[in-house]
């Protein structure tokens, strides 16, 4: 997840365009993102602009009734990103200004640098497009020299990307916490240098990219007072020096504490005895428990007649928007007399969290063909439908129709119980209701099986699990939970899929 943090103060003319450009960048990158915006006491209609964009973008708006300042806004946004993430080593944040001085397109390279192993990436202003006042140009050249941070020439850029684990370490390093509980003690350009100075000692790799300042796109006179910024930078020098010294010392102490104690044996470490200060990683979520190559083939029956066949397959492990996913494919082909159906459903779910990322459905029914496609962003809380230039809210742990066929095999199912799950990716079609009807002994694929019989239903849904379809599933009562049979009502009558062949490879 990439959290784009945008501090805003009276930027009604440019904020909307900046937000839309961010959307274009991440649509092209195919990365999950959230916009975190702080409206810092705006008085020019900015609030109405942000409200309109919040309806169509994955966006959260913080509002200050009165102006709190740039530094306070940036820190609140970064802390919100840190609060929301559950994977700070993977997730990152980008700080971006709303006046078009920063080109959102530069985020593409910044994100790629983070994905290549950098912990902090600074977009340095190397050239100006437009004609800023000479005093502003002079102050921009001199201020970074007063507030140096190793490895960065433009320390007051304010346009940076960072891994959230680095921010977490920087905030933990403040012991005791600063007065008021805020990390940044300076404001304006100085706050940019101070933030960088607090982050840099905790970053394994700090990199820079080149960017241009777009003064030609400004819709208002600059609020920067160059001489005041220079004076503020002069007074902020002791603060930056103290920050560099304190954070470097704290980072060194944490490394020493995390290291094995002298004389500590491998067996003591293996037994769980950890030195004080060691960082313990939380256990990872249970992965998708289906091996690539599992293939189930079914015969479709309409009454006594064979009318087609179906297959369920764990096709591959793919990478989608930087996330490792398992690709499921379900296809049913058949028909009789005037009716013909050829439908394929494909699902890509996160291998580590069993949450849908993409769903595709292609149908040819009675000569009519249609396609439905959805890209689902569970960390951002929205999904997109192909052909619609908008986003729609989704649930916290979304599943699609094809993913549901596999997920139902992983949940506890007790006799007589009725379960409700709010996991269907379209919120208006929740809850998904699963009723355990009973147990039966069935003969399929040349074997007799003990089976659990369930009735799944998606209210207001379509397809085989629609409420009106009155579907039934028979699952093997063993650790594999193989789908032995599926019964559902179609427009022409009831069709039953019965397992004919199966291949269940062992998990590696």
CSV table of C-alpha atoms in Angstrom, one decimal:
chain,number,residue,atom,x,y,z
A,1,UNK,CA,0.0,0.0,0.0
A,2,UNK,CA,1.2,3.5,-0.9
A,3,UNK,CA,-0.1,6.3,1.2
A,4,UNK,CA,0.1,9.7,-0.7
A,5,UNK,CA,0.1,12.5,1.9
A,6,UNK,CA,-1.0,15.9,0.6
A,7,UNK,CA,-1.1,18.9,3.0
A,8,UNK,CA,-3.4,21.5,1.6
A,9,UNK,CA,-4.1,25.2,2.6
A,10,UNK,CA,-6.4,27.2,0.3
A,11,UNK,CA,-5.5,25.3,-2.9
A,12,UNK,CA,-9.0,25.2,-4.5
A,13,UNK,CA,-7.6,25.9,-7.9
A,14,UNK,CA,-5.0,23.2,-8.0
A,15,UNK,CA,-5.8,20.5,-5.4
A,16,UNK,CA,-8.3,18.7,-7.6
A,17,UNK,CA,-5.8,18.5,-10.5
A,18,UNK,CA,-3.0,17.2,-8.3
A,19,UNK,CA,-5.3,14.5,-6.9
A,20,UNK,CA,-6.4,13.4,-10.4
A,21,UNK,CA,-2.8,13.3,-11.6
A,22,UNK,CA,-2.0,11.0,-8.6
A,23,UNK,CA,-4.8,8.7,-9.7
A,24,UNK,CA,-3.4,8.6,-13.3
A,25,UNK,CA,0.1,7.7,-11.9
A,26,UNK,CA,-1.1,4.8,-9.9
A,27,UNK,CA,-3.5,3.5,-12.5
A,28,UNK,CA,-0.5,3.3,-14.9
A,29,UNK,CA,1.7,1.8,-12.1
A,30,UNK,CA,-1.0,-0.7,-11.0
A,31,UNK,CA,-0.2,-0.2,-7.4
A,32,UNK,CA,-2.6,0.1,-4.5
A,33,UNK,CA,-2.8,3.5,-3.0
A,34,UNK,CA,-4.7,5.7,-0.6
A,35,UNK,CA,-4.8,9.5,-0.6
A,36,UNK,CA,-4.5,11.1,2.8
A,37,UNK,CA,-5.2,14.8,2.6
A,38,UNK,CA,-5.1,17.5,5.4
A,39,UNK,CA,-7.2,20.6,4.8
A,40,UNK,CA,-5.3,23.0,7.1
A,41,UNK,CA,-7.8,25.7,7.7
A,42,UNK,CA,-8.6,26.6,4.1
A,43,UNK,CA,-10.8,29.6,3.4
A,44,UNK,CA,-11.2,29.5,-0.4
A,45,UNK,CA,-13.6,26.6,-1.1
A,46,UNK,CA,-10.9,23.9,-0.9
A,47,UNK,CA,-13.2,21.8,1.3
A,48,UNK,CA,-15.8,21.5,-1.4
A,49,UNK,CA,-13.2,20.5,-4.0
A,50,UNK,CA,-11.9,17.8,-1.7
A,51,UNK,CA,-15.4,16.5,-0.9
A,52,UNK,CA,-16.2,16.0,-4.5
A,53,UNK,CA,-13.0,14.1,-5.2
A,54,UNK,CA,-13.4,12.0,-2.0
A,55,UNK,CA,-16.5,10.5,-3.6
A,56,UNK,CA,-14.6,8.9,-6.5
A,57,UNK,CA,-11.1,8.4,-5.1
A,58,UNK,CA,-9.7,6.2,-2.3
A,59,UNK,CA,-9.3,9.3,-0.1
A,60,UNK,CA,-9.4,10.4,3.5
A,61,UNK,CA,-9.6,14.0,4.5
A,62,UNK,CA,-8.4,15.5,7.8
A,63,UNK,CA,-9.7,18.9,8.6
A,64,UNK,CA,-8.2,21.7,10.8
A,65,UNK,CA,-10.8,24.3,11.8
A,66,UNK,CA,-8.0,26.9,12.0
A,67,UNK,CA,-4.6,26.7,10.4
A,68,UNK,CA,-2.1,24.5,12.4
A,69,UNK,CA,0.8,24.9,10.0
A,70,UNK,CA,2.6,22.9,7.3
A,71,UNK,CA,4.7,20.8,9.7
A,72,UNK,CA,1.8,19.8,11.9
A,73,UNK,CA,-0.2,18.8,8.8
A,74,UNK,CA,2.6,16.6,7.3
A,75,UNK,CA,3.2,14.9,10.6
A,76,UNK,CA,-0.5,14.1,11.2
A,77,UNK,CA,-0.7,12.6,7.7
A,78,UNK,CA,2.4,10.4,8.2
A,79,UNK,CA,1.2,9.2,11.5
A,80,UNK,CA,-2.2,8.3,10.0
A,81,UNK,CA,-0.4,6.2,7.4
A,82,UNK,CA,1.6,4.5,10.1
A,83,UNK,CA,-1.6,3.9,12.1
A,84,UNK,CA,-3.3,2.3,9.1
A,85,UNK,CA,-0.6,0.0,7.8
A,86,UNK,CA,-0.3,-3.6,9.1
A,87,UNK,CA,2.9,-4.1,7.0
A,88,UNK,CA,5.2,-1.2,7.6
A,89,UNK,CA,8.2,-2.9,6.0
A,90,UNK,CA,6.4,-3.2,2.8
A,91,UNK,CA,4.1,-0.2,2.8
A,92,UNK,CA,5.3,3.3,2.1
A,93,UNK,CA,4.2,7.0,2.1
A,94,UNK,CA,4.8,9.9,-0.3
A,95,UNK,CA,4.6,13.5,0.8
A,96,UNK,CA,3.4,15.7,-2.1
A,97,UNK,CA,2.4,19.4,-2.3
A,98,UNK,CA,-0.9,20.5,-3.7
A,99,UNK,CA,0.2,23.6,-5.5
A,100,UNK,CA,1.6,21.8,-8.6
A,101,UNK,CA,5.1,22.7,-7.7
A,102,UNK,CA,5.8,19.0,-7.4
A,103,UNK,CA,5.2,16.9,-10.5
A,104,UNK,CA,3.2,13.8,-9.5
A,105,UNK,CA,4.8,11.9,-12.4
A,106,UNK,CA,8.1,11.7,-10.4
A,107,UNK,CA,6.4,9.3,-8.0
A,108,UNK,CA,6.7,6.6,-10.6
A,109,UNK,CA,10.5,6.5,-10.2
A,110,UNK,CA,10.3,7.1,-6.5
A,111,UNK,CA,8.1,4.1,-6.0
A,112,UNK,CA,10.4,1.9,-8.2
A,113,UNK,CA,13.4,2.9,-6.1
A,114,UNK,CA,11.6,1.9,-2.9
A,115,UNK,CA,10.6,-1.4,-4.5
A,116,UNK,CA,14.3,-1.9,-5.4
A,117,UNK,CA,15.3,-1.7,-1.8
A,118,UNK,CA,15.6,2.0,-0.9
A,119,UNK,CA,14.1,3.1,2.4
A,120,UNK,CA,13.9,6.8,1.7
A,121,UNK,CA,13.8,8.6,-1.7
A,122,UNK,CA,14.1,12.4,-2.0
A,123,UNK,CA,13.0,14.2,-5.2
A,124,UNK,CA,15.7,16.9,-5.5
A,125,UNK,CA,14.8,20.2,-7.3
A,126,UNK,CA,17.5,20.4,-10.0
A,127,UNK,CA,15.9,22.9,-12.3
A,128,UNK,CA,13.0,25.4,-12.5
A,129,UNK,CA,10.3,25.6,-15.1
A,130,UNK,CA,9.0,29.1,-15.2
A,131,UNK,CA,10.3,32.3,-13.7
A,132,UNK,CA,10.3,32.4,-9.9
A,133,UNK,CA,11.6,35.6,-8.2
A,134,UNK,CA,15.4,35.9,-8.0
A,135,UNK,CA,15.1,36.1,-4.2
A,136,UNK,CA,13.3,32.8,-4.1
A,137,UNK,CA,15.9,31.1,-6.3
A,138,UNK,CA,18.7,32.4,-4.2
A,139,UNK,CA,17.0,31.2,-0.9
A,140,UNK,CA,16.4,27.8,-2.4
A,141,UNK,CA,20.1,27.4,-3.2
A,142,UNK,CA,21.4,28.7,0.2
A,143,UNK,CA,18.9,27.1,2.6
A,144,UNK,CA,20.0,23.4,2.0
A,145,UNK,CA,23.6,24.4,2.8
A,146,UNK,CA,22.5,25.7,6.2
A,147,UNK,CA,20.5,22.5,6.9
A,148,UNK,CA,22.7,19.6,5.6
A,149,UNK,CA,21.8,15.9,5.7
A,150,UNK,CA,24.3,13.4,4.5
A,151,UNK,CA,23.6,12.0,1.0
A,152,UNK,CA,21.1,14.7,0.0
A,153,UNK,CA,21.8,18.0,-1.7
A,154,UNK,CA,18.3,19.4,-1.6
A,155,UNK,CA,17.2,18.9,2.0
A,156,UNK,CA,14.3,21.3,1.9
A,157,UNK,CA,12.5,19.7,-1.2
A,158,UNK,CA,9.6,18.4,0.9
A,159,UNK,CA,8.9,15.8,-1.9
A,160,UNK,CA,9.9,12.4,-0.6
A,161,UNK,CA,8.9,8.8,-0.3
A,162,UNK,CA,9.7,6.6,2.7
A,163,UNK,CA,9.1,3.1,3.9
A,164,UNK,CA,6.8,3.3,6.9
A,165,UNK,CA,9.1,1.0,9.0
A,166,UNK,CA,11.6,3.9,8.9
A,167,UNK,CA,9.0,6.3,10.2
A,168,UNK,CA,8.1,3.9,12.9
A,169,UNK,CA,11.7,3.6,14.1
A,170,UNK,CA,12.1,7.4,14.0
A,171,UNK,CA,9.0,7.9,16.2
A,172,UNK,CA,10.1,5.2,18.6
A,173,UNK,CA,13.5,6.9,18.9
A,174,UNK,CA,11.9,9.9,20.6
A,175,UNK,CA,12.2,8.9,24.2
A,176,UNK,CA,10.9,10.7,26.0
A,177,UNK,CA,8.4,12.1,23.4
A,178,UNK,CA,8.7,15.8,22.5
A,179,UNK,CA,6.5,18.4,24.1
A,180,UNK,CA,3.0,18.1,22.6
A,181,UNK,CA,3.7,14.7,21.3
A,182,UNK,CA,4.8,15.9,17.9
A,183,UNK,CA,8.0,14.9,16.2
A,184,UNK,CA,8.7,18.1,14.1
A,185,UNK,CA,9.7,21.2,16.1
A,186,UNK,CA,10.3,23.5,13.1
A,187,UNK,CA,8.1,24.6,10.2
A,188,UNK,CA,8.2,25.4,6.5
A,189,UNK,CA,11.4,24.5,4.6
A,190,UNK,CA,13.1,23.8,7.9
A,191,UNK,CA,10.5,21.1,8.7
A,192,UNK,CA,11.4,19.3,5.5
A,193,UNK,CA,15.1,19.2,6.5
A,194,UNK,CA,14.2,18.1,10.0
A,195,UNK,CA,12.0,15.3,8.9
A,196,UNK,CA,14.8,14.0,6.6
A,197,UNK,CA,17.3,14.3,9.4
A,198,UNK,CA,15.1,12.2,11.7
A,199,UNK,CA,14.5,9.5,9.0
A,200,UNK,CA,18.0,9.2,7.5
A,201,UNK,CA,19.8,7.4,10.4
A,202,UNK,CA,17.2,4.6,10.3
A,203,UNK,CA,17.3,4.1,6.5
A,204,UNK,CA,19.5,1.3,5.1
A,205,UNK,CA,19.5,3.1,1.7
A,206,UNK,CA,18.7,6.7,1.0
A,207,UNK,CA,18.5,7.7,-2.6
A,208,UNK,CA,17.6,10.8,-4.7
A,209,UNK,CA,15.9,11.4,-8.0
A,210,UNK,CA,15.9,14.5,-10.1
A,211,UNK,CA,12.8,16.6,-10.4
A,212,UNK,CA,11.8,20.0,-11.7
A,213,UNK,CA,9.9,22.7,-9.8
A,214,UNK,CA,6.9,23.8,-11.9
A,215,UNK,CA,6.6,27.5,-11.2
A,216,UNK,CA,4.9,27.9,-14.5
A,217,UNK,CA,1.8,26.0,-13.2
A,218,UNK,CA,1.3,28.1,-10.1
A,219,UNK,CA,-2.2,29.6,-9.8
A,220,UNK,CA,-1.3,32.0,-7.1
A,221,UNK,CA,1.7,34.0,-5.9
A,222,UNK,CA,4.1,32.0,-3.8
A,223,UNK,CA,3.5,32.2,0.0
A,224,UNK,CA,7.2,31.6,0.7
A,225,UNK,CA,9.0,34.6,2.2
A,226,UNK,CA,12.6,33.9,1.1
A,227,UNK,CA,14.4,36.0,3.6
A,228,UNK,CA,12.3,34.8,6.4
A,229,UNK,CA,13.0,31.2,5.4
A,230,UNK,CA,16.8,31.9,5.3
A,231,UNK,CA,16.6,33.5,8.8
A,232,UNK,CA,14.5,30.5,10.1
A,233,UNK,CA,17.1,28.1,8.6
A,234,UNK,CA,19.9,29.9,10.4
A,235,UNK,CA,18.1,29.6,13.7
A,236,UNK,CA,17.2,25.9,13.0
A,237,UNK,CA,20.8,24.8,12.5
A,238,UNK,CA,21.2,23.7,16.2
A,239,UNK,CA,17.9,21.8,16.0
A,240,UNK,CA,19.0,19.8,12.9
A,241,UNK,CA,22.5,19.1,14.4
A,242,UNK,CA,20.9,17.9,17.6
A,243,UNK,CA,18.5,15.7,15.6
A,244,UNK,CA,21.3,14.1,13.6
A,245,UNK,CA,23.3,13.4,16.7
A,246,UNK,CA,20.4,12.0,18.8
A,247,UNK,CA,18.9,9.8,16.1
A,248,UNK,CA,22.3,8.4,15.0
A,249,UNK,CA,23.0,7.5,18.6
A,250,UNK,CA,19.6,5.9,19.1
A,251,UNK,CA,19.8,3.9,15.9
A,252,UNK,CA,23.2,2.5,17.1
A,253,UNK,CA,21.8,1.5,20.4
A,254,UNK,CA,18.9,-0.3,18.8
A,255,UNK,CA,21.2,-2.2,16.6
A,256,UNK,CA,23.3,-3.3,19.6
A,257,UNK,CA,20.2,-4.3,21.5
A,258,UNK,CA,18.9,-6.4,18.6
A,259,UNK,CA,22.2,-8.2,18.2
A,260,UNK,CA,22.8,-11.6,19.9
A,261,UNK,CA,24.3,-11.3,23.4
A,262,UNK,CA,27.9,-12.3,23.8
A,263,UNK,CA,28.0,-16.0,24.6
A,264,UNK,CA,24.4,-16.6,23.6
A,265,UNK,CA,24.2,-20.1,22.1
A,266,UNK,CA,22.3,-21.1,19.0
A,267,UNK,CA,20.1,-23.3,21.1
A,268,UNK,CA,19.1,-20.5,23.5
A,269,UNK,CA,18.1,-18.4,20.5
A,270,UNK,CA,16.2,-21.3,19.0
A,271,UNK,CA,14.4,-21.9,22.3
A,272,UNK,CA,12.9,-18.4,22.1
A,273,UNK,CA,15.3,-16.6,24.5
A,274,UNK,CA,15.7,-13.1,22.9
A,275,UNK,CA,17.8,-10.2,24.1
A,276,UNK,CA,16.1,-7.1,25.3
A,277,UNK,CA,15.2,-4.8,22.5
A,278,UNK,CA,15.0,-7.6,19.8
A,279,UNK,CA,12.3,-7.0,17.2
A,280,UNK,CA,9.9,-9.9,16.8
A,281,UNK,CA,8.0,-10.1,13.5
A,282,UNK,CA,4.3,-11.0,13.9
A,283,UNK,CA,3.4,-14.3,12.4
A,284,UNK,CA,2.3,-14.2,8.8
A,285,UNK,CA,-1.3,-14.8,7.8
A,286,UNK,CA,-2.2,-18.4,6.8
A,287,UNK,CA,-1.5,-18.7,3.1
A,288,UNK,CA,-3.9,-20.0,0.4
A,289,UNK,CA,-3.8,-23.8,1.1
A,290,UNK,CA,-4.1,-25.0,-2.5
A,291,UNK,CA,-1.2,-26.2,-4.6
A,292,UNK,CA,-0.7,-25.2,-8.2
A,293,UNK,CA,-1.8,-28.1,-10.4
A,294,UNK,CA,-4.9,-29.0,-8.5
A,295,UNK,CA,-7.5,-29.8,-11.1
A,296,UNK,CA,-11.1,-31.1,-10.7
A,297,UNK,CA,-13.2,-32.1,-13.7
A,298,UNK,CA,-17.0,-32.4,-13.4
A,299,UNK,CA,-19.8,-33.8,-15.6
A,300,UNK,CA,-22.9,-31.6,-15.9
A,301,UNK,CA,-26.3,-33.4,-15.7
A,302,UNK,CA,-29.7,-32.0,-16.4
A,303,UNK,CA,-32.0,-34.6,-15.0
A,304,UNK,CA,-30.8,-37.9,-16.4
A,305,UNK,CA,-29.0,-36.3,-19.4
A,306,UNK,CA,-25.4,-35.4,-19.7
A,307,UNK,CA,-25.3,-31.8,-20.9
A,308,UNK,CA,-21.7,-30.7,-20.5
A,309,UNK,CA,-18.7,-30.5,-18.3
A,310,UNK,CA,-16.9,-28.1,-15.9
A,311,UNK,CA,-13.4,-27.7,-14.5
A,312,UNK,CA,-11.9,-26.1,-11.5
A,313,UNK,CA,-8.2,-25.4,-11.6
A,314,UNK,CA,-5.4,-23.8,-9.5
A,315,UNK,CA,-3.7,-22.5,-12.6
A,316,UNK,CA,-0.6,-20.6,-11.5
A,317,UNK,CA,1.0,-18.3,-9.0
A,318,UNK,CA,1.3,-14.8,-10.5
A,319,UNK,CA,2.4,-11.3,-9.4
A,320,UNK,CA,-0.3,-8.7,-9.6
A,321,UNK,CA,0.4,-5.1,-8.6
A,322,UNK,CA,3.4,-6.3,-6.7
A,323,UNK,CA,1.5,-8.9,-4.7
A,324,UNK,CA,2.0,-12.7,-5.1
A,325,UNK,CA,-1.4,-14.1,-6.1
A,326,UNK,CA,-2.9,-17.5,-6.8
A,327,UNK,CA,-4.9,-17.8,-10.1
A,328,UNK,CA,-8.1,-19.8,-10.0
A,329,UNK,CA,-10.0,-20.8,-13.1
A,330,UNK,CA,-13.6,-22.2,-13.2
A,331,UNK,CA,-15.2,-23.1,-16.5
A,332,UNK,CA,-18.5,-24.7,-17.4
A,333,UNK,CA,-19.5,-25.6,-21.0
A,334,UNK,CA,-22.6,-27.3,-22.0
A,335,UNK,CA,-26.2,-27.1,-23.3
A,336,UNK,CA,-29.0,-29.0,-24.9
A,337,UNK,CA,-31.4,-28.3,-27.7
A,338,UNK,CA,-31.9,-24.5,-27.9
A,339,UNK,CA,-29.7,-23.6,-24.9
A,340,UNK,CA,-25.9,-23.2,-24.8
A,341,UNK,CA,-23.6,-21.9,-22.1
A,342,UNK,CA,-19.9,-21.4,-22.1
A,343,UNK,CA,-18.8,-19.4,-19.0
A,344,UNK,CA,-15.3,-18.9,-17.6
A,345,UNK,CA,-14.6,-17.2,-14.2
A,346,UNK,CA,-11.1,-16.3,-13.2
A,347,UNK,CA,-9.9,-15.1,-9.9
A,348,UNK,CA,-6.6,-13.8,-8.5
A,349,UNK,CA,-6.3,-13.9,-4.7
A,350,UNK,CA,-3.4,-12.8,-2.5
A,351,UNK,CA,-1.4,-15.9,-1.6
A,352,UNK,CA,-0.7,-14.6,1.9
A,353,UNK,CA,-4.1,-13.1,2.8
A,354,UNK,CA,-6.8,-14.9,0.6
A,355,UNK,CA,-8.2,-11.5,-0.6
A,356,UNK,CA,-9.4,-11.0,-4.2
A,357,UNK,CA,-7.3,-8.7,-6.3
A,358,UNK,CA,-8.9,-9.3,-9.8
A,359,UNK,CA,-12.0,-11.1,-11.1
A,360,UNK,CA,-12.9,-11.8,-14.7
A,361,UNK,CA,-16.1,-13.4,-16.1
A,362,UNK,CA,-16.7,-14.3,-19.8
A,363,UNK,CA,-20.0,-15.7,-20.8
A,364,UNK,CA,-21.5,-17.0,-24.0
A,365,UNK,CA,-25.2,-17.9,-23.3
A,366,UNK,CA,-27.7,-18.6,-26.1
A,367,UNK,CA,-25.4,-16.8,-28.6
A,368,UNK,CA,-25.1,-13.7,-26.5
A,369,UNK,CA,-21.7,-12.8,-25.2
A,370,UNK,CA,-20.6,-10.5,-22.5
A,371,UNK,CA,-17.6,-9.8,-20.3
A,372,UNK,CA,-17.2,-8.4,-16.8
A,373,UNK,CA,-13.9,-7.4,-15.3
A,374,UNK,CA,-13.1,-6.0,-11.9
A,375,UNK,CA,-9.8,-4.9,-10.3
A,376,UNK,CA,-10.1,-5.0,-6.5
A,377,UNK,CA,-7.8,-3.1,-4.2
A,378,UNK,CA,-8.4,-4.5,-0.6
A,379,UNK,CA,-5.8,-2.4,1.1
A,380,UNK,CA,-7.3,0.8,-0.5
A,381,UNK,CA,-10.9,-0.2,0.2
A,382,UNK,CA,-12.2,0.1,-3.4
A,383,UNK,CA,-12.7,-1.8,-6.7
A,384,UNK,CA,-12.9,-0.7,-10.3
A,385,UNK,CA,-15.2,-2.1,-13.0
A,386,UNK,CA,-14.0,-2.3,-16.6
A,387,UNK,CA,-15.6,0.4,-18.7
A,388,UNK,CA,-16.5,2.7,-15.8
A,389,UNK,CA,-14.1,5.5,-15.0
A,390,UNK,CA,-14.9,5.5,-11.3
A,391,UNK,CA,-14.2,3.6,-8.1
A,392,UNK,CA,-16.6,1.8,-5.7
A,393,UNK,CA,-16.1,0.9,-2.1
A,394,UNK,CA,-15.4,-2.7,-1.2
A,395,UNK,CA,-15.2,-4.7,2.0
A,396,UNK,CA,-12.1,-5.3,4.2
A,397,UNK,CA,-11.4,-8.9,3.0
A,398,UNK,CA,-13.1,-9.2,-0.4
A,399,UNK,CA,-13.9,-12.4,-2.3
A,400,UNK,CA,-15.3,-12.9,-5.7
A,401,UNK,CA,-17.5,-15.7,-7.1
A,402,UNK,CA,-14.6,-18.0,-8.2
A,403,UNK,CA,-12.5,-17.3,-5.1
A,404,UNK,CA,-15.5,-18.3,-3.0
A,405,UNK,CA,-15.5,-21.8,-4.5
A,406,UNK,CA,-12.1,-22.3,-2.9
A,407,UNK,CA,-12.4,-20.2,0.3
A,408,UNK,CA,-15.5,-22.1,1.4
A,409,UNK,CA,-13.2,-25.2,1.6
A,410,UNK,CA,-11.1,-23.5,4.3
A,411,UNK,CA,-13.7,-22.4,6.9
A,412,UNK,CA,-15.1,-24.4,9.8
A,413,UNK,CA,-18.5,-26.0,9.0
A,414,UNK,CA,-20.6,-27.4,11.9
A,415,UNK,CA,-23.8,-29.4,11.5
A,416,UNK,CA,-26.9,-27.2,11.6
A,417,UNK,CA,-25.0,-23.9,11.8
A,418,UNK,CA,-25.8,-20.8,9.6
A,419,UNK,CA,-22.8,-18.6,8.9
A,420,UNK,CA,-22.9,-15.0,7.6
A,421,UNK,CA,-19.8,-13.5,6.0
A,422,UNK,CA,-19.5,-9.9,4.8
A,423,UNK,CA,-16.7,-10.8,2.3
A,424,UNK,CA,-18.3,-10.5,-1.1
A,425,UNK,CA,-16.4,-7.7,-2.9
A,426,UNK,CA,-19.6,-5.8,-3.8
A,427,UNK,CA,-20.9,-4.6,-0.4
A,428,UNK,CA,-24.6,-4.4,-1.5
A,429,UNK,CA,-24.6,-8.2,-2.1
A,430,UNK,CA,-23.6,-9.1,1.5
A,431,UNK,CA,-23.8,-11.0,3.7
A,432,UNK,CA,-22.8,-14.2,2.0
A,433,UNK,CA,-24.9,-16.9,3.8
A,434,UNK,CA,-23.7,-20.4,4.3
A,435,UNK,CA,-26.0,-22.9,5.9
A,436,UNK,CA,-24.7,-26.4,6.8
A,437,UNK,CA,-27.6,-28.6,5.7
A,438,UNK,CA,-26.1,-32.0,6.8
A,439,UNK,CA,-23.9,-34.9,6.0
A,440,UNK,CA,-24.3,-37.5,3.3
A,441,UNK,CA,-22.5,-40.5,1.7
A,442,UNK,CA,-22.0,-39.9,-2.0
A,443,UNK,CA,-20.5,-41.9,-4.9
A,444,UNK,CA,-18.4,-39.8,-7.4
A,445,UNK,CA,-15.2,-40.3,-9.3
A,446,UNK,CA,-15.2,-44.0,-8.6
A,447,UNK,CA,-15.2,-43.6,-4.8
A,448,UNK,CA,-17.6,-43.3,-1.9
A,449,UNK,CA,-17.1,-40.2,0.1
A,450,UNK,CA,-18.3,-38.7,3.4
A,451,UNK,CA,-19.6,-35.3,2.4
A,452,UNK,CA,-20.6,-32.1,4.1
A,453,UNK,CA,-23.7,-30.5,2.4
A,454,UNK,CA,-23.9,-26.7,2.5
A,455,UNK,CA,-26.2,-24.1,1.0
A,456,UNK,CA,-24.4,-21.0,-0.1
A,457,UNK,CA,-26.3,-17.8,-1.1
A,458,UNK,CA,-25.3,-14.3,-2.2
A,459,UNK,CA,-28.3,-12.0,-1.7
A,460,UNK,CA,-29.1,-9.9,-4.9
A,461,UNK,CA,-26.3,-11.8,-6.6
A,462,UNK,CA,-26.2,-13.4,-10.0
A,463,UNK,CA,-24.9,-16.7,-11.3
A,464,UNK,CA,-24.6,-20.1,-9.6
A,465,UNK,CA,-24.7,-18.7,-6.0
A,466,UNK,CA,-27.6,-16.2,-6.5
A,467,UNK,CA,-30.2,-16.6,-3.7
A,468,UNK,CA,-32.8,-17.6,-6.2
A,469,UNK,CA,-30.5,-20.3,-7.6
A,470,UNK,CA,-30.9,-22.3,-4.4
A,471,UNK,CA,-27.4,-23.8,-4.8
A,472,UNK,CA,-26.1,-26.8,-2.9
A,473,UNK,CA,-22.5,-27.9,-2.5
A,474,UNK,CA,-21.1,-31.3,-1.4
A,475,UNK,CA,-17.6,-31.1,0.1
A,476,UNK,CA,-15.5,-34.0,1.1
A,477,UNK,CA,-15.3,-34.4,4.9
A,478,UNK,CA,-11.5,-34.5,5.1
A,479,UNK,CA,-8.6,-32.1,5.0
A,480,UNK,CA,-8.8,-31.4,1.3
A,481,UNK,CA,-12.5,-30.5,1.3
A,482,UNK,CA,-12.8,-31.3,-2.4
A,483,UNK,CA,-16.0,-30.1,-4.0
A,484,UNK,CA,-17.6,-33.4,-4.9
A,485,UNK,CA,-20.8,-31.9,-6.4
A,486,UNK,CA,-22.5,-28.6,-7.1
A,487,UNK,CA,-26.2,-28.1,-7.8
A,488,UNK,CA,-27.8,-24.9,-9.0
A,489,UNK,CA,-30.9,-23.6,-10.7
A,490,UNK,CA,-30.4,-22.0,-14.1
A,491,UNK,CA,-33.0,-20.2,-16.2
A,492,UNK,CA,-34.0,-23.5,-17.9
A,493,UNK,CA,-33.9,-25.8,-14.9
A,494,UNK,CA,-31.6,-27.5,-12.3
A,495,UNK,CA,-28.1,-28.6,-13.3
A,496,UNK,CA,-25.9,-30.8,-11.1
A,497,UNK,CA,-22.1,-31.0,-11.5
A,498,UNK,CA,-20.6,-34.3,-10.3
A,499,UNK,CA,-16.9,-34.9,-9.9
A,500,UNK,CA,-15.5,-37.3,-12.5
A,501,UNK,CA,-11.7,-36.8,-12.2
A,502,UNK,CA,-9.4,-35.1,-9.7
A,503,UNK,CA,-5.7,-34.4,-9.2
A,504,UNK,CA,-4.7,-32.9,-5.9
A,505,UNK,CA,-0.9,-32.5,-5.7
A,506,UNK,CA,0.8,-32.5,-2.4
A,507,UNK,CA,1.8,-29.1,-1.0
A,508,UNK,CA,5.5,-28.5,-1.2
